[in-house]
Amino acid sequence: MALVQFHTAPGTLDLGWGHPHPDALPVGEWAEATAAALRRYGAAALTYGYAAGPGPLIEWIKSRAGGEVFVTAGASHALELVASVFGRGGGVLVDTPTYHLALATLADHGLDLVAAPADADGIDPAAMLELIERRRAAGRPVTLLYLVPTYGNPTGRSLPAARRAELIEVARRGGVTIVEDDTYRELSYDGVPAPAPLFSADSADTVIRIGSFAKTVAPGLRLGWITASADRVAALVRRGYVDSGGGVNHTAALAMAEFAGSGAFDAHLERIRRRYAGQRDALVDALRRYVPQAAFDVPAGGWFLWVRLLSADQLVEPAARHGVGFLPGNTFFLHPAPGRPIRLAFSHYGEADLTEAARRLATAAASLSPK
Ligand SMILES: Cc1ncc(COP(=O)(O)O)c(C=O)c1O
């Protein structure tokens, strides 16, 4: 009887999955938050909820993220909504590499996906404006730009502050709405705060920001949010299915308001930041020790290492034989090409397993290297 999404061959350490470590999921505290919500709100916690989400959670999200808020069933649902309400009638520019399942979600809507031009720092704003104008002249306008600018999936990298400002300016000039997937923002390590989001009161005409409690609290809750201009949130609220079903995941949203308001969220976040930073360090140290030919940047946040390894695409099969998994780089692009890095998620396994995974990767890589 299937219960969860994660599956892998027995004995395999599969670093292909960006899933949380089981010990990072706050089972007891969540039970308390749910009980507290039911005590505080009684029947109002179990009836149809207010369309944009219940006030206590909206106020808390607003106090941290600004803008108008629409509570969603996770970042995936937020993207699905944004694609269906704001993506129509045009092409979508996507940062590459980027979150592969965002590509799948956007493609589900029949949107024409185009890689945004980029250089070593990320999307190149001037080249992007040229592309937008070329497409508009050809009768193929661009409506959205999707990117994960902070602790990106799969690279772990963040877009520099100057690029953020330029990108907003260019998108505004080109009439394109930026979809800022900010799923990993809170997972910053080493005491260094994340760069400011693209979304702000000044950029709300051009940017929609997507957030999630999946990485900070638990993916099973299916709880996230959109922050956007009042007009855009009003357009989401007007959807027939929202009118029909009321606010999304109302009962879980009220439990989250308790979890946040009691201070449990902040305490939990501190704990998991330490945990995931430790897991990142364990994998980094083990790769440096066992796979010295692997080249990568150490991410300041998020869940992933983006690793350049000789013959990465050929590595999948020997790695599986040696009991270790990863995602090949091509997963995160619109079109395949040889020699791309691989993505290793350090989120799901503890430090000892990550060290062992690096050792196995070294053995697999050695089986490919010329003797
Ligand atoms: C960039 C990015 N966006 C969205 C998601 C999915 O978020 P949620 O679980 O809130 O739907 C993920 C999960 O891997 C992700 O990496």
Coordinates of C-alpha atoms and ligand atoms in Angstrom, one line a residue:
M1 CA 0.0 0.0 0.0
A2 CA 1.7 3.2 -1.2
L3 CA 2.0 5.9 1.4
V4 CA 4.7 8.4 0.3
Q5 CA 6.3 9.6 -2.9
F6 CA 9.9 8.7 -2.1
H7 CA 11.0 5.3 -3.4
T8 CA 14.4 3.8 -4.3
A9 CA 16.0 0.4 -4.6
P10 CA 16.7 -1.2 -1.2
G11 CA 20.2 -0.2 0.1
T12 CA 20.6 2.7 -2.4
L13 CA 21.4 6.2 -1.1
D14 CA 19.4 8.1 -3.7
L15 CA 20.5 11.8 -3.7
G16 CA 18.2 12.4 -6.6
W17 CA 15.3 13.3 -4.4
G18 CA 14.9 16.8 -2.9
H19 CA 13.0 15.6 0.1
P20 CA 13.4 16.5 3.7
H21 CA 15.2 14.4 6.3
P22 CA 12.5 12.6 8.3
D23 CA 13.9 13.9 11.6
A24 CA 13.4 17.5 10.2
L25 CA 9.6 17.1 10.2
P26 CA 8.0 18.5 13.3
V27 CA 5.5 15.7 14.0
G28 CA 4.8 16.4 17.7
E29 CA 4.8 20.2 17.3
W30 CA 2.4 20.0 14.4
A31 CA 0.0 17.8 16.4
E32 CA 0.1 20.6 19.1
A33 CA -0.5 23.3 16.5
T34 CA -3.5 21.5 15.0
A35 CA -5.0 20.9 18.5
A36 CA -4.4 24.6 19.3
A37 CA -6.1 25.7 16.1
L38 CA -9.2 23.5 16.8
R39 CA -9.4 24.8 20.4
R40 CA -9.1 28.4 19.3
Y41 CA -11.3 28.4 16.2
G42 CA -13.7 25.5 16.9
A43 CA -16.1 24.9 14.0
A44 CA -14.6 27.9 12.1
A45 CA -11.4 25.8 11.6
L46 CA -13.3 23.1 9.8
T47 CA -15.7 25.0 7.6
Y48 CA -15.1 26.6 4.2
G49 CA -12.3 29.1 4.6
Y50 CA -12.0 32.7 3.5
A51 CA -11.0 32.8 -0.2
A52 CA -7.5 34.2 0.0
G53 CA -6.7 32.2 3.1
P54 CA -7.5 32.7 6.8
G55 CA -6.6 36.1 8.3
P56 CA -4.2 35.0 11.0
L57 CA -1.9 33.2 8.5
I58 CA -2.2 36.0 5.9
E59 CA -1.2 38.6 8.4
W60 CA 1.8 36.6 9.5
I61 CA 2.9 36.0 5.9
K62 CA 2.4 39.7 5.1
S63 CA 4.5 40.7 8.1
R64 CA 7.4 38.7 6.6
A65 CA 6.9 38.9 2.8
G66 CA 4.8 42.1 2.2
G67 CA 2.3 42.5 -0.6
E68 CA -1.1 41.0 -0.8
V69 CA -1.3 37.3 0.0
F70 CA -3.1 34.3 -1.5
V71 CA -2.6 31.0 0.4
T72 CA -2.0 28.0 -1.9
A73 CA -1.6 24.3 -1.7
G74 CA 2.2 24.6 -1.9
A75 CA 4.5 26.3 -4.4
S76 CA 3.5 23.8 -7.1
H77 CA -0.1 24.8 -6.8
A78 CA 0.9 28.4 -6.8
L79 CA 2.8 27.9 -10.1
E80 CA -0.1 26.0 -11.6
L81 CA -2.5 28.9 -10.7
V82 CA -0.1 31.6 -12.0
A83 CA 0.4 29.7 -15.3
S84 CA -3.4 29.3 -15.8
V85 CA -4.4 32.8 -14.8
F86 CA -1.4 35.0 -15.9
G87 CA 0.4 32.9 -18.5
R88 CA -2.2 32.7 -21.2
G89 CA -1.6 34.0 -24.7
G90 CA 2.1 34.0 -24.8
G91 CA 5.5 32.3 -24.3
V92 CA 7.2 31.8 -21.0
L93 CA 10.9 32.6 -20.5
V94 CA 12.6 30.2 -18.1
D95 CA 16.0 30.4 -16.4
T96 CA 18.1 27.4 -17.2
P97 CA 19.0 25.2 -15.5
T98 CA 15.9 25.4 -13.4
Y99 CA 13.5 23.4 -11.3
H100 CA 12.5 20.6 -13.7
L101 CA 9.0 20.1 -12.4
A102 CA 8.3 23.8 -12.9
L103 CA 9.1 23.2 -16.5
A104 CA 6.6 20.3 -16.5
T105 CA 3.9 22.4 -14.8
L106 CA 4.3 25.3 -17.3
A107 CA 4.3 22.8 -20.2
D108 CA 1.1 21.3 -18.9
H109 CA -0.6 24.6 -19.8
G110 CA 0.6 24.4 -23.4
L111 CA 2.8 27.4 -22.9
D112 CA 5.7 27.9 -25.3
L113 CA 8.9 27.6 -23.1
V114 CA 12.0 29.4 -24.1
A115 CA 15.4 29.5 -22.3
A116 CA 16.2 33.1 -21.2
P117 CA 19.6 34.2 -22.4
A118 CA 22.2 33.9 -19.6
D119 CA 25.8 34.4 -18.8
A120 CA 28.0 33.3 -15.9
D121 CA 26.0 35.5 -13.4
G122 CA 22.5 34.2 -14.5
I123 CA 19.9 35.7 -16.8
D124 CA 21.4 38.5 -19.0
P125 CA 18.8 41.4 -18.8
A126 CA 19.9 43.2 -22.0
A127 CA 19.8 40.0 -24.1
M128 CA 16.5 39.1 -22.5
L129 CA 14.9 42.4 -23.6
E130 CA 16.1 41.9 -27.1
L131 CA 14.5 38.5 -27.2
I132 CA 11.3 39.8 -25.8
E133 CA 11.1 42.5 -28.4
R134 CA 12.0 40.1 -31.2
R135 CA 9.3 37.8 -30.2
R136 CA 6.7 40.6 -29.9
A137 CA 7.6 41.8 -33.4
A138 CA 7.1 38.3 -34.7
G139 CA 3.6 38.1 -33.1
R140 CA 4.8 35.7 -30.3
P141 CA 4.8 37.8 -27.1
V142 CA 6.2 36.7 -23.8
T143 CA 3.9 36.8 -20.8
L144 CA 6.0 35.4 -17.9
L145 CA 9.6 34.8 -16.8
Y146 CA 10.1 32.0 -14.3
L147 CA 13.2 31.7 -12.1
V148 CA 14.4 30.5 -8.7
P149 CA 16.7 33.4 -7.9
T150 CA 17.6 32.5 -4.3
Y151 CA 19.4 29.2 -3.5
G152 CA 18.2 27.9 -6.9
N153 CA 17.2 24.4 -7.7
P154 CA 19.4 22.7 -9.0
T155 CA 22.4 25.0 -8.7
G156 CA 22.1 26.4 -5.1
R157 CA 23.2 29.7 -6.6
S158 CA 21.6 33.1 -6.0
L159 CA 21.2 35.9 -8.6
P160 CA 23.4 38.9 -7.7
A161 CA 21.5 42.0 -6.3
A162 CA 22.4 44.2 -9.3
R163 CA 21.0 41.6 -11.7
R164 CA 17.8 41.5 -9.7
A165 CA 17.2 45.2 -10.2
E166 CA 18.1 45.1 -13.9
L167 CA 15.8 42.1 -14.5
I168 CA 12.9 43.9 -12.9
E169 CA 13.5 47.0 -15.1
V170 CA 13.8 45.0 -18.3
A171 CA 10.7 42.9 -17.5
R172 CA 8.7 46.1 -16.8
R173 CA 9.8 47.6 -20.1
G174 CA 9.0 44.4 -22.0
G175 CA 5.6 43.9 -20.3
V176 CA 6.6 40.6 -18.8
T177 CA 5.6 39.4 -15.4
I178 CA 8.4 37.8 -13.3
V179 CA 7.4 34.7 -11.4
E180 CA 9.9 34.5 -8.5
D181 CA 9.9 31.0 -7.0
D182 CA 11.3 31.7 -3.5
T183 CA 10.8 28.2 -2.1
Y184 CA 14.3 28.0 -0.5
R185 CA 14.7 31.6 0.9
E186 CA 14.4 30.6 4.6
L187 CA 17.0 27.8 4.3
S188 CA 20.0 30.2 4.5
Y189 CA 23.1 28.9 6.3
D190 CA 26.2 30.1 8.1
G191 CA 24.3 33.1 9.6
V192 CA 24.3 34.9 6.2
P193 CA 20.8 36.2 5.3
A194 CA 19.4 35.6 1.8
P195 CA 19.5 38.4 -0.7
A196 CA 16.4 40.6 -0.8
P197 CA 13.6 39.2 -2.9
L198 CA 12.8 40.6 -6.3
F199 CA 9.2 41.1 -5.1
S200 CA 8.7 44.4 -3.1
A201 CA 6.1 47.2 -2.8
D202 CA 8.0 48.9 -5.7
S203 CA 8.1 45.9 -8.0
A204 CA 4.6 44.5 -7.3
D205 CA 3.5 45.7 -10.8
T206 CA 6.0 43.3 -12.4
V207 CA 6.8 40.5 -9.9
I208 CA 4.7 37.6 -8.5
R209 CA 6.4 35.8 -5.6
I210 CA 5.8 32.2 -4.8
G211 CA 6.6 30.7 -1.3
S212 CA 6.1 27.4 0.4
F213 CA 6.1 25.8 3.8
A214 CA 7.2 22.5 2.2
K215 CA 10.9 23.0 2.9
T216 CA 10.6 24.9 6.2
V217 CA 7.9 22.8 7.9
A218 CA 6.6 19.8 5.9
P219 CA 5.7 19.1 2.3
G220 CA 2.7 16.9 3.3
L221 CA 0.8 19.9 4.5
R222 CA 0.5 21.2 0.9
L223 CA 0.7 24.8 2.1
G224 CA 2.3 27.8 0.4
W225 CA 1.4 31.3 -0.8
I226 CA 1.6 33.8 -3.5
T227 CA 2.4 37.5 -2.8
A228 CA 1.4 39.8 -5.6
S229 CA -0.3 43.1 -6.3
A230 CA -3.8 43.6 -5.0
D231 CA -5.2 43.3 -8.6
R232 CA -3.5 39.9 -9.2
V233 CA -4.6 38.5 -5.9
A234 CA -8.2 39.7 -6.7
A235 CA -8.0 37.8 -10.0
L236 CA -7.0 34.6 -8.1
V237 CA -9.8 35.1 -5.5
R238 CA -12.3 35.4 -8.4
R239 CA -11.5 31.9 -9.7
G240 CA -14.6 29.7 -9.8
Y241 CA -12.9 26.9 -8.0
V242 CA -11.9 29.2 -5.1
D243 CA -15.5 30.4 -4.9
S244 CA -16.6 26.8 -5.0
G245 CA -14.2 25.4 -2.4
G246 CA -13.3 28.4 -0.3
G247 CA -9.7 29.1 0.8
V248 CA -7.1 26.4 0.0
N249 CA -6.2 24.0 2.8
H250 CA -8.1 26.2 5.4
T251 CA -7.6 23.9 8.4
A252 CA -3.9 23.3 7.8
A253 CA -3.5 27.1 7.2
L254 CA -5.0 27.8 10.6
A255 CA -2.7 25.2 12.2
M256 CA 0.2 26.9 10.5
A257 CA -1.0 30.3 12.0
E258 CA -0.7 28.6 15.5
F259 CA 2.6 27.1 14.6
A260 CA 3.9 30.5 13.5
G261 CA 2.3 32.6 16.2
S262 CA 3.6 30.4 19.1
G263 CA 7.2 30.8 18.0
A264 CA 7.4 27.1 17.0
F265 CA 8.1 28.1 13.4
D266 CA 11.2 30.2 14.2
A267 CA 12.6 27.7 16.7
H268 CA 12.1 24.9 14.2
L269 CA 13.7 26.9 11.3
E270 CA 16.8 27.5 13.4
R271 CA 17.0 23.8 14.1
I272 CA 16.7 22.7 10.5
R273 CA 19.1 25.4 9.3
R274 CA 21.7 23.9 11.5
R275 CA 20.8 20.4 10.4
Y276 CA 20.9 21.1 6.7
A277 CA 24.1 23.2 7.0
G278 CA 25.7 20.2 8.7
Q279 CA 24.4 17.8 6.0
R280 CA 25.7 20.2 3.3
D281 CA 29.1 20.3 5.0
A282 CA 29.3 16.5 5.4
L283 CA 28.7 16.0 1.7
V284 CA 31.1 18.8 0.7
D285 CA 33.8 17.4 2.9
A286 CA 33.3 13.8 1.7
L287 CA 33.3 14.8 -2.0
R288 CA 36.5 16.8 -1.5
R289 CA 38.0 13.7 0.2
Y290 CA 36.8 10.9 -2.0
V291 CA 36.0 12.6 -5.3
P292 CA 38.6 15.4 -5.6
Q293 CA 38.0 15.7 -9.3
A294 CA 34.4 16.9 -8.6
A295 CA 34.0 20.7 -9.1
F296 CA 31.3 22.6 -7.4
D297 CA 30.5 25.8 -5.5
V298 CA 29.4 25.5 -1.9
P299 CA 25.8 26.8 -1.7
A300 CA 24.9 29.4 1.0
G301 CA 21.5 27.9 1.3
G302 CA 19.0 25.4 -0.1
W303 CA 19.2 21.7 -0.6
F304 CA 21.5 21.0 -3.5
L305 CA 25.0 20.7 -4.8
W306 CA 25.5 21.2 -8.5
V307 CA 28.6 19.1 -9.3
R308 CA 30.7 18.9 -12.4
L309 CA 32.1 15.4 -12.8
L310 CA 33.8 14.0 -15.9
S311 CA 31.3 11.9 -17.9
A312 CA 28.5 12.8 -15.7
D313 CA 25.8 11.4 -18.0
Q314 CA 27.6 8.1 -18.2
L315 CA 27.8 7.9 -14.4
V316 CA 24.1 7.1 -13.8
E317 CA 24.4 3.4 -14.5
P318 CA 27.6 2.6 -12.6
A319 CA 26.4 4.8 -9.7
A320 CA 23.2 2.7 -9.5
R321 CA 25.3 -0.4 -9.5
H322 CA 27.3 1.0 -6.5
G323 CA 24.1 2.0 -4.7
V324 CA 24.1 5.8 -5.1
G325 CA 21.6 8.0 -7.1
F326 CA 21.6 11.6 -8.4
L327 CA 19.8 13.6 -11.1
P328 CA 21.6 14.2 -14.4
G329 CA 22.0 17.8 -15.3
N330 CA 19.9 17.5 -18.5
T331 CA 16.9 17.0 -16.3
F332 CA 16.9 20.8 -15.6
F333 CA 17.2 22.1 -19.2
L334 CA 14.8 22.4 -22.0
H335 CA 17.1 20.6 -24.4
P336 CA 19.8 18.0 -23.7
A337 CA 23.5 18.5 -24.2
P338 CA 26.5 16.5 -23.3
G339 CA 28.8 17.1 -20.3
R340 CA 26.4 18.8 -17.9
P341 CA 26.8 18.7 -14.1
I342 CA 24.8 16.5 -11.8
R343 CA 22.5 17.5 -8.9
L344 CA 23.1 16.0 -5.5
A345 CA 20.4 16.7 -2.9
F346 CA 21.8 16.6 0.7
S347 CA 18.4 17.2 2.3
H348 CA 17.1 13.6 2.8
Y349 CA 20.1 11.8 4.4
G350 CA 22.1 12.3 7.6
E351 CA 25.8 13.1 7.6
A352 CA 27.0 9.4 7.8
D353 CA 24.9 8.4 4.8
L354 CA 26.0 11.4 2.8
T355 CA 29.7 10.5 3.5
E356 CA 29.0 7.0 2.3
A357 CA 27.2 8.2 -0.8
A358 CA 30.3 10.3 -1.8
R359 CA 32.4 7.2 -1.3
R360 CA 30.1 5.2 -3.5
L361 CA 30.2 8.0 -6.1
A362 CA 34.0 7.9 -6.1
T363 CA 33.9 4.1 -6.7
A364 CA 31.4 4.6 -9.6
A365 CA 33.5 7.4 -11.1
A366 CA 36.7 5.3 -10.8
S367 CA 35.0 2.5 -12.8
L368 CA 34.6 5.0 -15.7
S369 CA 38.0 6.7 -15.6
P370 CA 40.8 5.4 -17.9
K371 CA 43.2 3.3 -15.9
Ligands
LIG1 C1 12.1 25.5 -6.9 C2 11.0 24.7 -6.3 N1 9.7 25.2 -6.4 C3 8.7 24.5 -6.0 C4 8.9 23.2 -5.4 C5 7.7 22.5 -4.9 O1 7.2 23.1 -3.8 P1 5.9 22.6 -3.0 O2 6.2 21.3 -2.3 O3 5.6 23.7 -2.1 O4 4.8 22.4 -4.0 C6 10.1 22.7 -5.3 C7 10.3 21.4 -4.6 O5 11.2 20.7 -4.9 C8 11.2 23.5 -5.7 O6 12.5 23.0 -5.7

